[in-house]
Each structure stands twice: as structure tokens, then as C-alpha cells.
């Protein structure tokens, strides 16, 4: 499902006499299909960079990355969008489209996948109701609270039933009840086979939901699942 | 359950928010100006082409023959030199008509140089024969020799020098018009590319989000191209609309040079004031502008997206 083999990542210059510093060094681990895994580490340890590699926002500068059965180094650029469609991401800053309603934001992955209007409508309404936004389907993000925006972001990440779900501090703007509700959703997705990786600082949450753990320290993997 | 509102449905096709990033005024205005210039350039090209054709047909199919001492007997019995030359010309293949200029016509021709007293001068005037050719090739050297045999000293002037000069002038004017048209096309492409890049910069975040969600380059470039195409087509339409009255005014100025001044009344006269190829070009302006907008946006966006993994 996810395999890192001596993966390194630099932002900026990757070669020459003065290459940019490596933000991730010699990362190796494997997550089998259906894994639930916490990603831990102090601020600046490289959690977000590791997640960016996993949702293909950046490509490794060294080593070998295998995602959803594809060797990313050997996959042509045109082959990456279909892989991205199988990966759901909940961003720390939500990254919602400000000009699109909650409904349209959540519908976006299905539209990119070529779903029919009727099916998209049914699925999106059902999921937005499930996350408690049934009455705010056509509200713009700026008119939603932080917690509501995060629920829209979560709904967008899971609407296409991704094979790999990545979340970067997903409970950062939630109260405890909402965080637990999210963990239930992530757990259900994991039970039906979705591989879930959650980066979190919330020790209490991690203790309440014990699972495999990846731990980073200054760009190096210090604990594998 | 509330159904999606009209605005929500309208936004569906604008996932990247391009209605804000590529506003509907600046680009159409620029394209309209380019379309107007393109229409004027095309009009210049078509006009000079018509003028060149007219000159070629006028000067290229005319020939002047001067017969000195026209009334003296020729080498043939019972024939004047003029009659012998006219008979020879009329019998030559490729000659459509032969007209001996009258005394009055000759006086009119000489008036600019000699004034009204031209007819009273005691100068020995040659007879001048205006010959209209039908288009078949004539060997002027052979004809010149034959005329010289019939009436020694007869001179043939085929207007070749003038025709070559006029052709060169017409060619220069056509080249200028084509150059202007090419320049307008290049500036249009640059304007659309700059506007597209501004739109890319403004919607960078949105593009990165949909890219991360699995949008292909074709999807993103297609959204930009569709928006740019519509704006460019609108600009092209406005430019073409403004070009029509401008060209009709110019056509009025150029009427004395026109091949066939129209005598048709009303709308028919309005339509006939401009040549049909020019009407076709004006009608094609919005389509060409749309095509330039579509292709330029596609190439610009696809090039920019290469920076993303």
C-alpha cells in the first residue's frame, strides 16, 4: 500500500555544489493495506513533508516510494492524477475553495472522477448530513465556523471512498465530542479497508485510540509501525 | 430538501473561480482593439490586392502604338502608313480592339504639357493607336518588326515599366498590411498569455487544491481555455462590430479607386460598399479571436502546470 525505501526530500535545489538541506532523510517503512497509523513528532520534525510525499504534492528527491502499488519514480506525470484521486487528504488549514459552497467543495473529487450529477448529489447530501451540515449545504466557507469548515474538509477527503486517507492535525479546531465523532468516522473507513494516517499532537486522543505509530525527529524516522 | 440554487449550479462549471481571476472587461477590451486593427489590416490587404489587380488589368492589357507621318503611303500599294499599321494590328492574334485617337483626343492628351494651343502647333504629330489586348501572349518584338516593315519608324509602348512600378508598389502595400496583421496576431497572443498568467497567479491556491484532488492538466487547462475563449470571442465580436462602420467610412473615401462603384440603393449599397471577402473576414474575427484565446490559454496553462509534480 505505502512503502518508503530510503526516501529523502529536499525543497529547492536538489543537486549541484550547494543543495538545499534535506527535510526528510533515509525514511524507510511500510504500511500494509487497511492500516491505521498515527504520525507523531515535534513541530518541524517533518510530519507535513512526509504527508505531502504521501499525497504526491512533492516527489522524493532520493530513494524509492511505492504508493497504491505504483512505483512513483517510474510513474509518468500523466499517471499521477488517477493515483491522487484514490488518496483523501484532510489539511490542517482545510484548503476549501472559498468561492464554492460546502456542497460544491465536497462534490469536487466526485466531479473530477467523472461521477453523474444525480449520484454526486445523493452522496454529498448524505455525507454532509452525517457530519452535521445538512442545513448548510449551499453555504460558502467564509460563512461557516472553523469546526464546520473542518467537517467540510473531512467530508471532501472521504467522499470518494479513498484507498489512502491522510489527515494533518484534523482535530485541531474541534472540541472533544467532535474529535471523537471524527475518530469514529476514520475508524469506520479503516474497517472497510481504507489505510489511514493521522498526524496529531493530541496525546489524549492518541492514547484513547491506540494504533501503530510512525515517529519523526528532525527529518528522520525514529519509530516504525 | 433544498435543491441546489441557480448560483450553485452556475458555480459548478467554475471550480477554479475564473470569473473573478479573468474578469470580463479588460481582456475583451484588449481583444476588441486587436480585432479592430485586424479588420483594418485585412481591409488594407484586400484593398491593395484589388487595386493591384485593377492596375494589372488596366496597364497590362493596354498598348500604345505611335505611327509617324501617318498619311504618307506605306510600302503596300494604295495604303497609308496608318491604315497599314491598323490593319496589321487588327489582324494580330491577341489584340481585342484597336482605336485610332482622334485629333480632339490627342489634343486632350497633350493639353497638360502644351496647353490649349496644342492643336494649332505646326509640329508633325504622329498618329496614336490605343490597342487593347485580350490576354493572349503577344511577342512584342515580332509585332514591332512587322509594324516597322509596314510603316517604318512605328514605335510600340507596352507600359511595361509602369506596370512593374505599380506592381512593386502594390506588393509593398500588401506586405505592409500582412505585416500589420501578423503583428496584431502576435500582440493578441501576448495579451491573452499575460492575462492567463495573471489568472494563474491569482488562482494558484485553487489550482493546487484541484491538482491535489486529482485534476489532470487537461481539466485545469480546459477550464482556463474555455473562459479565455469566451472572453476573446466576445472581444472579437465587439471589435468586428466597431470595424463595420469604420470600414464603410473608409470605403467612401476609397470609392474613386473602386473597381465598380455601386449604384444599388439602401442596404444592398451598404453591403456592396465592402468586398465580400472583407465581409467574410469581419465575420470570422470572433471565431479567430476565440481560437487564439483557446490555444494560447491551453499552451500557457499546460506550460505553467509543468512546475507542479
mmCIF file with all atom_site columns, N, CA and C in Angstrom, chain A residues 20-64:
data_model
loop_
_atom_site.group_PDB
_atom_site.id
_atom_site.type_symbol
_atom_site.label_atom_id
_atom_site.label_alt_id
_atom_site.label_comp_id
_atom_site.label_asym_id
_atom_site.label_entity_id
_atom_site.label_seq_id
_atom_site.pdbx_PDB_ins_code
_atom_site.Cartn_x
_atom_site.Cartn_y
_atom_site.Cartn_z
_atom_site.occupancy
_atom_site.B_iso_or_equiv
_atom_site.pdbx_formal_charge
_atom_site.auth_seq_id
_atom_site.auth_comp_id
_atom_site.auth_asym_id
_atom_site.auth_atom_id
_atom_site.pdbx_PDB_model_num
ATOM 1   N N  . UNK A 1 20 ? 19.835 22.283 -1.375 1.00 0.00 ? 20 UNK A N  1
ATOM 2   C CA . UNK A 1 20 ? 19.022 22.664 -0.214 1.00 0.00 ? 20 UNK A CA 1
ATOM 3   C C  . UNK A 1 20 ? 19.106 21.556 0.839  1.00 0.00 ? 20 UNK A C  1
ATOM 4   N N  . UNK A 1 21 ? 18.918 21.904 2.128  1.00 0.00 ? 21 UNK A N  1
ATOM 5   C CA . UNK A 1 21 ? 19.011 20.865 3.160  1.00 0.00 ? 21 UNK A CA 1
ATOM 6   C C  . UNK A 1 21 ? 17.888 19.836 3.025  1.00 0.00 ? 21 UNK A C  1
ATOM 7   N N  . UNK A 1 22 ? 18.192 18.625 3.452  1.00 0.00 ? 22 UNK A N  1
ATOM 8   C CA . UNK A 1 22 ? 17.177 17.553 3.398  1.00 0.00 ? 22 UNK A CA 1
ATOM 9   C C  . UNK A 1 22 ? 16.197 17.721 4.564  1.00 0.00 ? 22 UNK A C  1
ATOM 10  N N  . UNK A 1 23 ? 14.915 17.798 4.239  1.00 0.00 ? 23 UNK A N  1
ATOM 11  C CA . UNK A 1 23 ? 13.916 17.890 5.322  1.00 0.00 ? 23 UNK A CA 1
ATOM 12  C C  . UNK A 1 23 ? 13.521 16.493 5.790  1.00 0.00 ? 23 UNK A C  1
ATOM 13  N N  . UNK A 1 24 ? 13.692 15.514 4.927  1.00 0.00 ? 24 UNK A N  1
ATOM 14  C CA . UNK A 1 24 ? 13.480 14.105 5.308  1.00 0.00 ? 24 UNK A CA 1
ATOM 15  C C  . UNK A 1 24 ? 14.687 13.319 4.826  1.00 0.00 ? 24 UNK A C  1
ATOM 16  N N  . UNK A 1 25 ? 15.189 12.439 5.700  1.00 0.00 ? 25 UNK A N  1
ATOM 17  C CA . UNK A 1 25 ? 16.400 11.688 5.341  1.00 0.00 ? 25 UNK A CA 1
ATOM 18  C C  . UNK A 1 25 ? 16.196 10.201 5.580  1.00 0.00 ? 25 UNK A C  1
ATOM 19  N N  . UNK A 1 26 ? 16.506 9.434  4.579  1.00 0.00 ? 26 UNK A N  1
ATOM 20  C CA . UNK A 1 26 ? 16.594 7.992  4.735  1.00 0.00 ? 26 UNK A CA 1
ATOM 21  C C  . UNK A 1 26 ? 15.358 7.397  5.436  1.00 0.00 ? 26 UNK A C  1
ATOM 22  N N  . UNK A 1 27 ? 14.191 7.761  4.936  1.00 0.00 ? 27 UNK A N  1
ATOM 23  C CA . UNK A 1 27 ? 12.936 7.281  5.540  1.00 0.00 ? 27 UNK A CA 1
ATOM 24  C C  . UNK A 1 27 ? 12.570 5.923  4.930  1.00 0.00 ? 27 UNK A C  1
ATOM 25  N N  . UNK A 1 28 ? 12.415 4.935  5.794  1.00 0.00 ? 28 UNK A N  1
ATOM 26  C CA . UNK A 1 28 ? 12.003 3.615  5.311  1.00 0.00 ? 28 UNK A CA 1
ATOM 27  C C  . UNK A 1 28 ? 10.933 3.049  6.239  1.00 0.00 ? 28 UNK A C  1
ATOM 28  N N  . UNK A 1 29 ? 9.811  2.679  5.676  1.00 0.00 ? 29 UNK A N  1
ATOM 29  C CA . UNK A 1 29 ? 8.758  1.988  6.433  1.00 0.00 ? 29 UNK A CA 1
ATOM 30  C C  . UNK A 1 29 ? 7.755  1.439  5.440  1.00 0.00 ? 29 UNK A C  1
ATOM 31  N N  . UNK A 1 30 ? 6.864  0.619  5.938  1.00 0.00 ? 30 UNK A N  1
ATOM 32  C CA . UNK A 1 30 ? 5.824  0.044  5.071  1.00 0.00 ? 30 UNK A CA 1
ATOM 33  C C  . UNK A 1 30 ? 4.506  0.008  5.820  1.00 0.00 ? 30 UNK A C  1
ATOM 34  N N  . UNK A 1 31 ? 3.451  0.459  5.160  1.00 0.00 ? 31 UNK A N  1
ATOM 35  C CA . UNK A 1 31 ? 2.111  0.385  5.742  1.00 0.00 ? 31 UNK A CA 1
ATOM 36  C C  . UNK A 1 31 ? 1.276  -0.550 4.879  1.00 0.00 ? 31 UNK A C  1
ATOM 37  N N  . UNK A 1 32 ? 0.913  -1.727 5.394  1.00 0.00 ? 32 UNK A N  1
ATOM 38  C CA . UNK A 1 32 ? 0.065  -2.624 4.601  1.00 0.00 ? 32 UNK A CA 1
ATOM 39  C C  . UNK A 1 32 ? -1.338 -2.040 4.439  1.00 0.00 ? 32 UNK A C  1
ATOM 40  N N  . UNK A 1 33 ? -2.084 -2.570 3.502  1.00 0.00 ? 33 UNK A N  1
ATOM 41  C CA . UNK A 1 33 ? -3.450 -2.103 3.249  1.00 0.00 ? 33 UNK A CA 1
ATOM 42  C C  . UNK A 1 33 ? -4.295 -2.287 4.507  1.00 0.00 ? 33 UNK A C  1
ATOM 43  N N  . UNK A 1 34 ? -5.106 -1.290 4.828  1.00 0.00 ? 34 UNK A N  1
ATOM 44  C CA . UNK A 1 34 ? -6.004 -1.398 5.976  1.00 0.00 ? 34 UNK A CA 1
ATOM 45  C C  . UNK A 1 34 ? -5.367 -1.005 7.297  1.00 0.00 ? 34 UNK A C  1
ATOM 46  N N  . UNK A 1 35 ? -4.186 -0.419 7.247  1.00 0.00 ? 35 UNK A N  1
ATOM 47  C CA . UNK A 1 35 ? -3.503 0.000  8.482  1.00 0.00 ? 35 UNK A CA 1
ATOM 48  C C  . UNK A 1 35 ? -4.140 1.291  9.003  1.00 0.00 ? 35 UNK A C  1
ATOM 49  N N  . UNK A 1 36 ? -4.174 1.441  10.335 1.00 0.00 ? 36 UNK A N  1
ATOM 50  C CA . UNK A 1 36 ? -4.472 2.739  10.943 1.00 0.00 ? 36 UNK A CA 1
ATOM 51  C C  . UNK A 1 36 ? -3.195 3.144  11.656 1.00 0.00 ? 36 UNK A C  1
ATOM 52  N N  . UNK A 1 37 ? -2.700 4.318  11.386 1.00 0.00 ? 37 UNK A N  1
ATOM 53  C CA . UNK A 1 37 ? -1.385 4.685  11.895 1.00 0.00 ? 37 UNK A CA 1
ATOM 54  C C  . UNK A 1 37 ? -1.347 6.146  12.323 1.00 0.00 ? 37 UNK A C  1
ATOM 55  N N  . UNK A 1 38 ? -0.811 6.394  13.485 1.00 0.00 ? 38 UNK A N  1
ATOM 56  C CA . UNK A 1 38 ? -0.579 7.774  13.935 1.00 0.00 ? 38 UNK A CA 1
ATOM 57  C C  . UNK A 1 38 ? 0.782  8.215  13.408 1.00 0.00 ? 38 UNK A C  1
ATOM 58  N N  . UNK A 1 39 ? 0.871  9.498  13.056 1.00 0.00 ? 39 UNK A N  1
ATOM 59  C CA . UNK A 1 39 ? 2.164  10.076 12.686 1.00 0.00 ? 39 UNK A CA 1
ATOM 60  C C  . UNK A 1 39 ? 2.487  11.127 13.734 1.00 0.00 ? 39 UNK A C  1
ATOM 61  N N  . UNK A 1 40 ? 3.553  10.899 14.488 1.00 0.00 ? 40 UNK A N  1
ATOM 62  C CA . UNK A 1 40 ? 3.865  11.768 15.624 1.00 0.00 ? 40 UNK A CA 1
ATOM 63  C C  . UNK A 1 40 ? 5.220  12.417 15.416 1.00 0.00 ? 40 UNK A C  1
ATOM 64  N N  . UNK A 1 41 ? 5.465  13.421 16.220 1.00 0.00 ? 41 UNK A N  1
ATOM 65  C CA . UNK A 1 41 ? 6.749  14.128 16.161 1.00 0.00 ? 41 UNK A CA 1
ATOM 66  C C  . UNK A 1 41 ? 6.553  15.580 16.538 1.00 0.00 ? 41 UNK A C  1
ATOM 67  N N  . UNK A 1 42 ? 7.625  16.191 16.995 1.00 0.00 ? 42 UNK A N  1
ATOM 68  C CA . UNK A 1 42 ? 7.539  17.603 17.388 1.00 0.00 ? 42 UNK A CA 1
ATOM 69  C C  . UNK A 1 42 ? 7.335  18.479 16.155 1.00 0.00 ? 42 UNK A C  1
ATOM 70  N N  . UNK A 1 43 ? 6.983  19.735 16.389 1.00 0.00 ? 43 UNK A N  1
ATOM 71  C CA . UNK A 1 43 ? 6.849  20.679 15.268 1.00 0.00 ? 43 UNK A CA 1
ATOM 72  C C  . UNK A 1 43 ? 8.180  20.777 14.534 1.00 0.00 ? 43 UNK A C  1
ATOM 73  N N  . UNK A 1 44 ? 8.125  20.729 13.198 1.00 0.00 ? 44 UNK A N  1
ATOM 74  C CA . UNK A 1 44 ? 9.347  20.819 12.410 1.00 0.00 ? 44 UNK A CA 1
ATOM 75  C C  . UNK A 1 44 ? 10.040 19.483 12.223 1.00 0.00 ? 44 UNK A C  1
ATOM 76  N N  . UNK A 1 45 ? 9.437  18.413 12.740 1.00 0.00 ? 45 UNK A N  1
ATOM 77  C CA . UNK A 1 45 ? 10.080 17.094 12.622 1.00 0.00 ? 45 UNK A CA 1
ATOM 78  C C  . UNK A 1 45 ? 9.978  16.546 11.202 1.00 0.00 ? 45 UNK A C  1
ATOM 79  N N  . UNK A 1 46 ? 8.997  17.070 10.419 1.00 0.00 ? 46 UNK A N  1
ATOM 80  C CA . UNK A 1 46 ? 8.847  16.620 9.029  1.00 0.00 ? 46 UNK A CA 1
ATOM 81  C C  . UNK A 1 46 ? 7.546  15.871 8.767  1.00 0.00 ? 46 UNK A C  1
ATOM 82  N N  . UNK A 1 47 ? 6.578  15.983 9.697  1.00 0.00 ? 47 UNK A N  1
ATOM 83  C CA . UNK A 1 47 ? 5.311  15.251 9.527  1.00 0.00 ? 47 UNK A CA 1
ATOM 84  C C  . UNK A 1 47 ? 4.576  15.714 8.263  1.00 0.00 ? 47 UNK A C  1
ATOM 85  N N  . UNK A 1 48 ? 4.464  17.040 8.137  1.00 0.00 ? 48 UNK A N  1
ATOM 86  C CA . UNK A 1 48 ? 3.729  17.558 6.978  1.00 0.00 ? 48 UNK A CA 1
ATOM 87  C C  . UNK A 1 48 ? 4.443  17.190 5.674  1.00 0.00 ? 48 UNK A C  1
ATOM 88  N N  . UNK A 1 49 ? 5.768  17.241 5.688  1.00 0.00 ? 49 UNK A N  1
ATOM 89  C CA . UNK A 1 49 ? 6.516  16.871 4.471  1.00 0.00 ? 49 UNK A CA 1
ATOM 90  C C  . UNK A 1 49 ? 6.281  15.403 4.126  1.00 0.00 ? 49 UNK A C  1
ATOM 91  N N  . UNK A 1 50 ? 6.245  14.544 5.165  1.00 0.00 ? 50 UNK A N  1
ATOM 92  C CA . UNK A 1 50 ? 6.000  13.127 4.916  1.00 0.00 ? 50 UNK A CA 1
ATOM 93  C C  . UNK A 1 50 ? 4.605  12.925 4.316  1.00 0.00 ? 50 UNK A C  1
ATOM 94  N N  . UNK A 1 51 ? 3.632  13.664 4.877  1.00 0.00 ? 51 UNK A N  1
ATOM 95  C CA . UNK A 1 51 ? 2.270  13.559 4.324  1.00 0.00 ? 51 UNK A CA 1
ATOM 96  C C  . UNK A 1 51 ? 2.234  14.096 2.884  1.00 0.00 ? 51 UNK A C  1
ATOM 97  N N  . UNK A 1 52 ? 2.956  15.201 2.631  1.00 0.00 ? 52 UNK A N  1
ATOM 98  C CA . UNK A 1 52 ? 2.994  15.760 1.260  1.00 0.00 ? 52 UNK A CA 1
ATOM 99  C C  . UNK A 1 52 ? 3.546  14.743 0.268  1.00 0.00 ? 52 UNK A C  1
ATOM 100 N N  . UNK A 1 53 ? 4.529  13.965 0.711  1.00 0.00 ? 53 UNK A N  1
ATOM 101 C CA . UNK A 1 53 ? 5.044  12.892 -0.154 1.00 0.00 ? 53 UNK A CA 1
ATOM 102 C C  . UNK A 1 53 ? 3.958  11.852 -0.399 1.00 0.00 ? 53 UNK A C  1
ATOM 103 N N  . UNK A 1 54 ? 3.177  11.572 0.676  1.00 0.00 ? 54 UNK A N  1
ATOM 104 C CA . UNK A 1 54 ? 2.170  10.508 0.537  1.00 0.00 ? 54 UNK A CA 1
ATOM 105 C C  . UNK A 1 54 ? 0.988  10.931 -0.313 1.00 0.00 ? 54 UNK A C  1
ATOM 106 N N  . UNK A 1 55 ? 0.674  12.267 -0.348 1.00 0.00 ? 55 UNK A N  1
ATOM 107 C CA . UNK A 1 55 ? -0.418 12.659 -1.260 1.00 0.00 ? 55 UNK A CA 1
ATOM 108 C C  . UNK A 1 55 ? 0.119  13.287 -2.554 1.00 0.00 ? 55 UNK A C  1
ATOM 109 N N  . UNK A 1 56 ? 1.393  13.057 -2.821 1.00 0.00 ? 56 UNK A N  1
ATOM 110 C CA . UNK A 1 56 ? 2.024  13.374 -4.104 1.00 0.00 ? 56 UNK A CA 1
ATOM 111 C C  . UNK A 1 56 ? 2.023  14.862 -4.427 1.00 0.00 ? 56 UNK A C  1
ATOM 112 N N  . UNK A 1 57 ? 2.083  15.700 -3.364 1.00 0.00 ? 57 UNK A N  1
ATOM 113 C CA . UNK A 1 57 ? 2.244  17.133 -3.600 1.00 0.00 ? 57 UNK A CA 1
ATOM 114 C C  . UNK A 1 57 ? 3.696  17.431 -3.929 1.00 0.00 ? 57 UNK A C  1
ATOM 115 N N  . UNK A 1 58 ? 4.587  16.568 -3.465 1.00 0.00 ? 58 UNK A N  1
ATOM 116 C CA . UNK A 1 58 ? 6.013  16.636 -3.825 1.00 0.00 ? 58 UNK A CA 1
ATOM 117 C C  . UNK A 1 58 ? 6.471  15.217 -4.129 1.00 0.00 ? 58 UNK A C  1
ATOM 118 N N  . UNK A 1 59 ? 7.571  15.111 -4.844 1.00 0.00 ? 59 UNK A N  1
ATOM 119 C CA . UNK A 1 59 ? 8.113  13.793 -5.177 1.00 0.00 ? 59 UNK A CA 1
ATOM 120 C C  . UNK A 1 59 ? 9.450  13.624 -4.460 1.00 0.00 ? 59 UNK A C  1
ATOM 121 N N  . UNK A 1 60 ? 9.816  12.398 -4.108 1.00 0.00 ? 60 UNK A N  1
ATOM 122 C CA . UNK A 1 60 ? 11.074 12.184 -3.387 1.00 0.00 ? 60 UNK A CA 1
ATOM 123 C C  . UNK A 1 60 ? 12.265 12.656 -4.220 1.00 0.00 ? 60 UNK A C  1
ATOM 124 N N  . UNK A 1 61 ? 13.269 13.189 -3.545 1.00 0.00 ? 61 UNK A N  1
ATOM 125 C CA . UNK A 1 61 ? 14.499 13.562 -4.261 1.00 0.00 ? 61 UNK A CA 1
ATOM 126 C C  . UNK A 1 61 ? 15.511 12.419 -4.218 1.00 0.00 ? 61 UNK A C  1
ATOM 127 N N  . UNK A 1 62 ? 15.257 11.443 -3.350 1.00 0.00 ? 62 UNK A N  1
ATOM 128 C CA . UNK A 1 62 ? 16.097 10.230 -3.355 1.00 0.00 ? 62 UNK A CA 1
ATOM 129 C C  . UNK A 1 62 ? 15.284 9.075  -2.795 1.00 0.00 ? 62 UNK A C  1
ATOM 130 N N  . UNK A 1 63 ? 15.741 7.880  -3.046 1.00 0.00 ? 63 UNK A N  1
ATOM 131 C CA . UNK A 1 63 ? 15.049 6.694  -2.543 1.00 0.00 ? 63 UNK A CA 1
ATOM 132 C C  . UNK A 1 63 ? 13.882 6.284  -3.422 1.00 0.00 ? 63 UNK A C  1
ATOM 133 N N  . UNK A 1 64 ? 13.128 5.320  -2.924 1.00 0.00 ? 64 UNK A N  1
ATOM 134 C CA . UNK A 1 64 ? 12.015 4.771  -3.717 1.00 0.00 ? 64 UNK A CA 1
ATOM 135 C C  . UNK A 1 64 ? 10.716 4.832  -2.918 1.00 0.00 ? 64 UNK A C  1
#
